[in-house]
GROMACS .gro file of C-alpha atoms in nm:
model
  351
    1MET     CA    1 -26.398   6.182   1.531
    2LYS     CA    2 -26.352   5.906   1.811
    3ASP     CA    3 -26.683   5.713   1.882
    4THR     CA    4 -26.719   5.717   2.217
    5ARG     CA    5 -27.028   5.464   2.304
    6LYS     CA    6 -27.023   5.249   2.597
    7PRO     CA    7 -27.245   4.959   2.650
    8LEU     CA    8 -27.602   5.107   2.801
    9SER     CA    9 -27.762   4.905   3.117
   10LEU     CA   10 -28.114   4.808   3.047
   11SER     CA   11 -28.218   4.993   3.341
   12ASP     CA   12 -28.019   5.323   3.250
   13ILE     CA   13 -28.248   5.297   2.926
   14ALA     CA   14 -28.562   5.209   3.101
   15ASP     CA   15 -28.487   5.538   3.295
   16ARG     CA   16 -28.394   5.743   2.994
   17LEU     CA   17 -28.727   5.636   2.883
   18GLY     CA   18 -28.946   5.633   3.136
   19ALA     CA   19 -29.032   5.241   3.036
   20ARG     CA   20 -29.141   5.021   3.309
   21LEU     CA   21 -28.836   4.731   3.289
   22GLU     CA   22 -28.962   4.359   3.365
   23GLY     CA   23 -28.652   4.169   3.390
   24ASP     CA   24 -28.222   4.193   3.429
   25GLY     CA   25 -28.164   4.566   3.443
   26GLU     CA   26 -27.797   4.487   3.512
   27ARG     CA   27 -27.739   4.333   3.142
   28ARG     CA   28 -27.592   4.597   2.910
   29ILE     CA   29 -27.647   4.628   2.562
   30SER     CA   30 -27.453   4.780   2.243
   31GLY     CA   31 -27.687   4.756   1.937
   32LEU     CA   32 -28.030   4.793   1.814
   33ALA     CA   33 -28.174   4.566   1.531
   34THR     CA   34 -28.504   4.414   1.452
   35LEU     CA   35 -28.669   4.135   1.622
   36LYS     CA   36 -28.529   3.846   1.386
   37ASP     CA   37 -28.205   4.011   1.350
   38ALA     CA   38 -28.116   4.087   1.700
   39GLY     CA   39 -27.839   3.905   1.861
   40PRO     CA   40 -27.775   3.880   2.254
   41GLU     CA   41 -27.618   4.181   2.285
   42ASP     CA   42 -27.939   4.392   2.083
   43ILE     CA   43 -28.200   4.513   2.209
   44THR     CA   44 -28.537   4.558   2.002
   45PHE     CA   45 -28.838   4.745   1.927
   46LEU     CA   46 -29.240   4.569   1.861
   47ALA     CA   47 -29.429   4.899   1.765
   48ASN     CA   48 -29.602   4.716   1.441
   49ARG     CA   49 -29.843   4.448   1.603
   50ALA     CA   50 -29.802   4.273   1.198
   51TYR     CA   51 -29.455   4.159   1.380
   52LEU     CA   52 -29.607   4.008   1.682
   53LYS     CA   53 -29.508   3.683   1.534
   54ASP     CA   54 -29.104   3.738   1.543
   55LEU     CA   55 -29.128   3.814   1.900
   56PRO     CA   56 -29.146   3.477   2.066
   57GLY     CA   57 -28.853   3.342   1.877
   58THR     CA   58 -28.658   3.677   1.917
   59ARG     CA   59 -28.246   3.643   2.049
   60ALA     CA   60 -28.257   4.012   2.174
   61ALA     CA   61 -28.157   4.063   2.533
   62ALA     CA   62 -28.447   4.295   2.539
   63VAL     CA   63 -28.771   4.444   2.335
   64LEU     CA   64 -28.928   4.747   2.401
   65LEU     CA   65 -29.332   4.699   2.384
   66ARG     CA   66 -29.653   4.802   2.487
   67PRO     CA   67 -29.809   4.637   2.783
   68GLU     CA   68 -30.078   4.450   2.609
   69ASP     CA   69 -29.788   4.235   2.423
   70ARG     CA   70 -29.543   4.156   2.756
   71ASP     CA   71 -29.692   3.802   2.830
   72ALA     CA   72 -29.529   3.684   2.467
   73CYS     CA   73 -29.233   3.835   2.544
   74PRO     CA   74 -28.991   3.553   2.596
   75VAL     CA   75 -28.677   3.772   2.758
   76THR     CA   76 -28.625   4.135   2.923
   77ALA     CA   77 -28.899   4.384   2.887
   78LEU     CA   78 -28.908   4.720   2.865
   79VAL     CA   79 -29.242   4.821   2.857
   80LEU     CA   80 -29.396   5.168   2.765
   81ASP     CA   81 -29.742   5.301   2.579
   82ASN     CA   82 -29.564   5.428   2.265
   83PRO     CA   83 -29.253   5.194   2.158
   84TYR     CA   84 -29.206   5.331   1.816
   85LEU     CA   85 -29.083   5.684   2.006
   86GLY     CA   86 -28.920   5.463   2.282
   87TYR     CA   87 -28.713   5.342   1.968
   88ALA     CA   88 -28.633   5.691   1.821
   89GLU     CA   89 -28.515   5.770   2.124
   90LEU     CA   90 -28.327   5.477   2.171
   91SER     CA   91 -28.129   5.533   1.848
   92ARG     CA   92 -28.057   5.853   1.925
   93MET     CA   93 -27.841   5.710   2.238
   94LEU     CA   94 -27.662   5.427   2.016
   95ASP     CA   95 -27.605   5.644   1.735
   96PRO     CA   96 -27.196   5.690   1.735
   97LEU     CA   97 -27.172   6.044   1.500
   98ILE     CA   98 -27.394   6.203   1.793
   99ASN     CA   99 -27.200   6.045   2.082
  100ALA     CA  100 -26.852   6.125   1.859
  101GLN     CA  101 -26.610   6.357   2.047
  102PRO     CA  102 -26.583   6.702   1.836
  103SER     CA  103 -26.249   6.706   1.708
  104GLY     CA  104 -26.152   7.052   1.634
  105VAL     CA  105 -26.089   7.224   1.332
  106HIS     CA  106 -25.897   7.033   1.067
  107ALA     CA  107 -25.531   7.188   0.977
  108THR     CA  108 -25.656   7.205   0.566
  109ALA     CA  109 -26.029   7.386   0.686
  110VAL     CA  110 -26.019   7.746   0.613
  111VAL     CA  111 -26.128   7.943   0.893
  112ALA     CA  112 -26.194   8.318   0.818
  113GLU     CA  113 -26.046   8.613   1.041
  114GLY     CA  114 -26.377   8.745   1.206
  115ALA     CA  115 -26.576   8.425   1.190
  116VAL     CA  116 -26.672   8.350   1.546
  117LEU     CA  117 -26.667   7.957   1.666
  118GLY     CA  118 -26.835   7.849   2.004
  119GLN     CA  119 -26.686   7.574   2.234
  120ASP     CA  120 -26.665   7.254   2.108
  121VAL     CA  121 -26.672   7.312   1.744
  122SER     CA  122 -26.572   7.040   1.527
  123ILE     CA  123 -26.480   7.163   1.156
  124GLY     CA  124 -26.343   6.909   0.936
  125ALA     CA  125 -26.080   6.873   0.614
  126GLN     CA  126 -26.165   7.163   0.337
  127ALA     CA  127 -26.438   7.310   0.522
  128VAL     CA  128 -26.441   7.684   0.464
  129ILE     CA  129 -26.616   7.932   0.725
  130GLU     CA  130 -26.638   8.253   0.593
  131ALA     CA  131 -26.580   8.602   0.760
  132GLY     CA  132 -26.866   8.688   1.014
  133ALA     CA  133 -26.991   8.372   1.002
  134VAL     CA  134 -27.091   8.280   1.384
  135LEU     CA  135 -27.097   7.890   1.482
  136GLY     CA  136 -27.243   7.795   1.852
  137ASP     CA  137 -27.134   7.544   2.043
  138GLY     CA  138 -27.089   7.175   1.961
  139VAL     CA  139 -27.144   7.251   1.656
  140THR     CA  140 -26.995   7.001   1.384
  141ILE     CA  141 -26.904   7.132   0.979
  142GLY     CA  142 -26.859   6.840   0.787
  143PRO     CA  143 -26.572   6.799   0.549
  144GLY     CA  144 -26.610   7.010   0.229
  145SER     CA  145 -26.882   7.234   0.398
  146VAL     CA  146 -26.925   7.610   0.358
  147VAL     CA  147 -27.023   7.831   0.602
  148GLY     CA  148 -27.106   8.127   0.419
  149ALA     CA  149 -27.039   8.529   0.536
  150ASP     CA  150 -27.238   8.666   0.825
  151SER     CA  151 -27.447   8.344   0.841
  152GLN     CA  152 -27.497   8.162   1.192
  153ILE     CA  153 -27.497   7.792   1.294
  154GLY     CA  154 -27.729   7.710   1.624
  155GLU     CA  155 -27.547   7.557   1.895
  156ASN     CA  156 -27.501   7.121   1.838
  157SER     CA  157 -27.641   7.131   1.491
  158LEU     CA  158 -27.446   6.903   1.213
  159LEU     CA  159 -27.340   7.001   0.894
  160HIS     CA  160 -27.269   6.652   0.718
  161ALA     CA  161 -27.029   6.673   0.413
  162ASN     CA  162 -27.033   6.882   0.147
  163VAL     CA  163 -27.348   7.145   0.253
  164THR     CA  164 -27.331   7.476   0.125
  165VAL     CA  165 -27.522   7.705   0.334
  166TYR     CA  166 -27.495   8.048   0.153
  167HIS     CA  167 -27.417   8.421   0.303
  168GLY     CA  168 -27.660   8.579   0.574
  169VAL     CA  169 -27.877   8.281   0.661
  170VAL     CA  170 -27.976   8.163   0.994
  171VAL     CA  171 -27.984   7.837   1.127
  172GLY     CA  172 -28.139   7.720   1.456
  173LYS     CA  173 -28.039   7.480   1.749
  174ARG     CA  174 -27.978   7.112   1.725
  175ALA     CA  175 -28.032   7.149   1.315
  176ILE     CA  176 -27.915   6.851   1.082
  177LEU     CA  177 -27.817   6.927   0.717
  178HIS     CA  178 -27.745   6.642   0.494
  179SER     CA  179 -27.490   6.632   0.234
  180GLY     CA  180 -27.560   6.816  -0.093
  181CYS     CA  181 -27.795   7.065   0.042
  182VAL     CA  182 -27.866   7.400  -0.057
  183ILE     CA  183 -27.940   7.700   0.193
  184GLY     CA  184 -27.974   7.979   0.068
  185GLY     CA  185 -27.895   7.982  -0.322
  186ASP     CA  186 -28.042   8.244  -0.559
  187GLY     CA  187 -28.459   8.185  -0.577
  188PHE     CA  188 -28.580   8.192  -0.948
  189GLY     CA  189 -28.705   8.558  -0.998
  190PHE     CA  190 -28.624   8.690  -1.362
  191ALA     CA  191 -28.755   8.964  -1.556
  192HIS     CA  192 -28.855   8.952  -1.974
  193ASP     CA  193 -28.723   9.220  -2.147
  194GLY     CA  194 -28.893   9.131  -2.472
  195ALA     CA  195 -28.588   8.991  -2.587
  196GLY     CA  196 -28.461   8.786  -2.284
  197TRP     CA  197 -28.420   8.735  -1.933
  198ARG     CA  198 -28.312   9.021  -1.646
  199LYS     CA  199 -28.191   8.869  -1.340
  200ILE     CA  200 -28.403   9.000  -1.019
  201ALA     CA  201 -28.152   9.039  -0.729
  202GLN     CA  202 -28.211   8.822  -0.484
  203LEU     CA  203 -28.131   9.023  -0.135
  204GLY     CA  204 -28.355   8.839   0.140
  205GLY     CA  205 -28.223   8.550   0.305
  206VAL     CA  206 -28.347   8.163   0.484
  207VAL     CA  207 -28.387   8.138   0.866
  208LEU     CA  208 -28.463   7.770   0.950
  209GLY     CA  209 -28.607   7.734   1.325
  210ASP     CA  210 -28.473   7.476   1.587
  211ASP     CA  211 -28.449   7.096   1.580
  212VAL     CA  212 -28.489   7.112   1.157
  213GLU     CA  213 -28.384   6.852   0.946
  214VAL     CA  214 -28.301   6.875   0.558
  215GLY     CA  215 -28.216   6.582   0.348
  216SER     CA  216 -27.962   6.535   0.120
  217CYS     CA  217 -27.959   6.727  -0.222
  218SER     CA  218 -28.216   6.947  -0.095
  219SER     CA  219 -28.264   7.319  -0.165
  220ILE     CA  220 -28.407   7.612  -0.005
  221ASP     CA  221 -28.388   7.938  -0.205
  222ARG     CA  222 -28.320   8.283  -0.011
  223GLY     CA  223 -28.621   8.594  -0.028
  224ALA     CA  224 -28.630   8.769  -0.313
  225LEU     CA  225 -28.730   9.053  -0.062
  226GLY     CA  226 -28.762   8.923   0.339
  227ASP     CA  227 -28.691   8.583   0.381
  228THR     CA  228 -28.775   8.227   0.336
  229VAL     CA  229 -28.885   8.081   0.704
  230ILE     CA  230 -28.853   7.746   0.813
  231GLY     CA  231 -29.051   7.698   1.144
  232ASN     CA  232 -28.921   7.457   1.437
  233ASP     CA  233 -28.943   7.095   1.435
  234VAL     CA  234 -28.976   7.096   1.060
  235LYS     CA  235 -28.867   6.767   0.865
  236ILE     CA  236 -28.773   6.800   0.504
  237ASP     CA  237 -28.697   6.507   0.315
  238SER     CA  238 -28.405   6.457  -0.015
  239GLN     CA  239 -28.435   6.614  -0.300
  240VAL     CA  240 -28.708   6.885  -0.176
  241GLN     CA  241 -28.727   7.230  -0.357
  242ILE     CA  242 -28.871   7.504  -0.142
  243ALA     CA  243 -28.821   7.852  -0.356
  244HIS     CA  244 -28.808   8.195  -0.254
  245ASN     CA  245 -29.005   8.358   0.009
  246VAL     CA  246 -29.223   8.007   0.143
  247HIS     CA  247 -29.278   7.979   0.477
  248ILE     CA  248 -29.345   7.664   0.638
  249GLY     CA  249 -29.513   7.611   0.999
  250ASP     CA  250 -29.356   7.449   1.300
  251HIS     CA  251 -29.355   7.055   1.311
  252SER     CA  252 -29.449   6.947   0.926
  253ALA     CA  253 -29.309   6.744   0.740
  254LEU     CA  254 -29.190   6.717   0.398
  255ALA     CA  255 -29.161   6.392   0.208
  256GLY     CA  256 -28.889   6.320  -0.059
  257CYS     CA  257 -28.923   6.542  -0.405
  258VAL     CA  258 -29.136   6.776  -0.282
  259GLY     CA  259 -29.141   7.077  -0.485
  260ILE     CA  260 -29.287   7.437  -0.354
  261ALA     CA  261 -29.355   7.727  -0.551
  262GLY     CA  262 -29.248   8.112  -0.431
  263SER     CA  263 -29.442   8.288  -0.153
  264THR     CA  264 -29.646   7.969  -0.049
  265GLN     CA  265 -29.752   7.968   0.361
  266VAL     CA  266 -29.770   7.605   0.415
  267GLY     CA  267 -29.889   7.577   0.829
  268ARG     CA  268 -29.829   7.428   1.118
  269HIS     CA  269 -29.837   6.986   1.156
  270CYS     CA  270 -29.865   7.019   0.747
  271MET     CA  271 -29.731   6.656   0.596
  272LEU     CA  272 -29.674   6.671   0.228
  273GLY     CA  273 -29.652   6.310   0.048
  274GLY     CA  274 -29.373   6.233  -0.215
  275GLY     CA  275 -29.375   6.448  -0.522
  276VAL     CA  276 -29.640   6.680  -0.421
  277GLY     CA  277 -29.657   7.041  -0.589
  278LEU     CA  278 -29.762   7.336  -0.457
  279SER     CA  279 -29.828   7.637  -0.663
  280GLY     CA  280 -29.671   7.985  -0.556
  281HIS     CA  281 -29.874   8.204  -0.337
  282LEU     CA  282 -30.122   7.965  -0.164
  283THR     CA  283 -30.238   7.947   0.190
  284ILE     CA  284 -30.192   7.590   0.318
  285SER     CA  285 -30.389   7.605   0.658
  286ASP     CA  286 -30.230   7.394   0.940
  287GLY     CA  287 -30.307   7.056   0.978
  288VAL     CA  288 -30.326   6.964   0.652
  289GLN     CA  289 -30.233   6.632   0.473
  290VAL     CA  290 -30.142   6.589   0.105
  291THR     CA  291 -30.130   6.267  -0.034
  292GLY     CA  292 -29.832   6.143  -0.279
  293MET     CA  293 -29.791   6.292  -0.614
  294SER     CA  294 -30.100   6.571  -0.585
  295LEU     CA  295 -30.058   6.911  -0.772
  296VAL     CA  296 -30.264   7.196  -0.551
  297THR     CA  297 -30.333   7.500  -0.707
  298ASN     CA  298 -30.548   7.684  -0.491
  299SER     CA  299 -30.504   7.778  -0.109
  300ILE     CA  300 -30.644   7.523   0.121
  301LEU     CA  301 -30.819   7.683   0.431
  302GLU     CA  302 -30.918   7.369   0.635
  303PRO     CA  303 -30.713   7.114   0.792
  304GLY     CA  304 -30.812   6.768   0.671
  305VAL     CA  305 -30.656   6.510   0.410
  306TYR     CA  306 -30.642   6.630   0.038
  307SER     CA  307 -30.518   6.439  -0.274
  308SER     CA  308 -30.550   6.485  -0.637
  309GLY     CA  309 -30.451   6.259  -0.960
  310THR     CA  310 -30.514   5.888  -1.040
  311GLY     CA  311 -30.342   5.574  -0.944
  312ALA     CA  312 -30.137   5.405  -1.152
  313MET     CA  313 -30.329   5.117  -1.416
  314GLU     CA  314 -30.285   4.943  -1.725
  315ASN     CA  315 -30.171   5.152  -1.981
  316SER     CA  316 -30.471   5.032  -2.266
  317GLN     CA  317 -30.717   5.130  -1.957
  318TRP     CA  318 -30.519   5.445  -1.880
  319ARG     CA  319 -30.522   5.558  -2.267
  320ARG     CA  320 -30.943   5.510  -2.292
  321ASN     CA  321 -30.946   5.701  -1.920
  322ALA     CA  322 -30.753   6.009  -2.048
  323VAL     CA  323 -30.993   6.021  -2.369
  324ARG     CA  324 -31.265   6.012  -2.151
  325PHE     CA  325 -31.121   6.298  -1.929
  326LYS     CA  326 -31.109   6.495  -2.216
  327GLN     CA  327 -31.499   6.461  -2.269
  328LEU     CA  328 -31.579   6.521  -1.912
  329ASP     CA  329 -31.656   6.883  -2.049
  330SER     CA  330 -31.890   6.814  -2.303
  331ILE     CA  331 -32.062   6.514  -2.098
  332ALA     CA  332 -32.177   6.737  -1.826
  333LYS     CA  333 -32.279   7.009  -2.071
  334ARG     CA  334 -32.517   6.685  -2.208
  335VAL     CA  335 -32.620   6.622  -1.860
  336SER     CA  336 -32.688   6.968  -1.732
  337ARG     CA  337 -32.944   7.019  -2.057
  338LEU     CA  338 -33.087   6.679  -2.002
  339GLU     CA  339 -33.184   6.791  -1.670
  340ARG     CA  340 -33.334   7.094  -1.760
  341MET     CA  341 -33.505   6.902  -2.022
  342SER     CA  342 -33.656   6.669  -1.789
  343GLY     CA  343 -33.776   6.958  -1.572
  344GLU     CA  344 -33.927   7.167  -1.826
  345LYS     CA  345 -34.164   6.819  -1.891
  346GLY     CA  346 -34.211   6.795  -1.555
  347ASP     CA  347 -34.361   7.145  -1.501
  348SER     CA  348 -34.557   7.075  -1.808
  349GLY     CA  349 -34.700   6.801  -1.690
  350THR     CA  350 -34.852   6.922  -1.401
  351SER     CA  351 -34.955   7.256  -1.542
   0.00000   0.00000   0.00000
């Protein structure tokens, strides 16, 4: 795909970000860099005041920053209350992939008869679009990706190279699916017959809302009965496993290596840190944050920050603590007996 980016004027950027421009609005920039690395054709930002020390020496054409940092800025300033949010929007303006022109259907792509393609669709080399699939306007399908039979990809969604969307999956608008992710594979469903395992057919599907992003090599399994549902604006990092019939509410975010077992319900605006594990059939309230490497085995019904496990320590100390962990039950019983004995003595002293 051809990169059609053109240098942007600072006045145009300020207008699009809703920032107050102080300096040369006609100057044009073509890159985005850090305060230390930016050159004369770059724009940069100051969101974390730990980097305020780098502001006076920046060589950037302009800086996004808060009003209170304006006086320390030696170059043109774009002043706004949330420069990090401004940086996020600006990064999209300068993303060559977002700004590339669709290239049509590659000669080696396989598009089945009966598939429906919207306007300005781009389908890369060796991609496969199966019968009954529907691609909305502006959809980009990367090389080697597969869209299964009767699946729907919403307008302006992007599938990077080697993404697999199984049959009967619904992907909303403006989704981004990164390489290696699998949407709609079978859930882990088996019945034991006394000698071995019998597979349970997974008859549901997967529904992804609008503005969902799924990281590389993540898996979202189809439902056993009914659908696995991912809400609007949910952000899923790489190497995340979401089992069958899980529901995740709007605007939640899952960091790398999260694992969610079947039929668990995660609320809106939740954040799960890296390596968090949720057992199956749980309910997680709206507004819950679970810190990294925590294991959740019971439902969480109130918003807040939750943690489990212990931090890293020297191995010799960990071994001593591990022994004491095993002794906690007996210690608790001894404390309970001592409390009872103390209470009995107190009662006898007052009789």
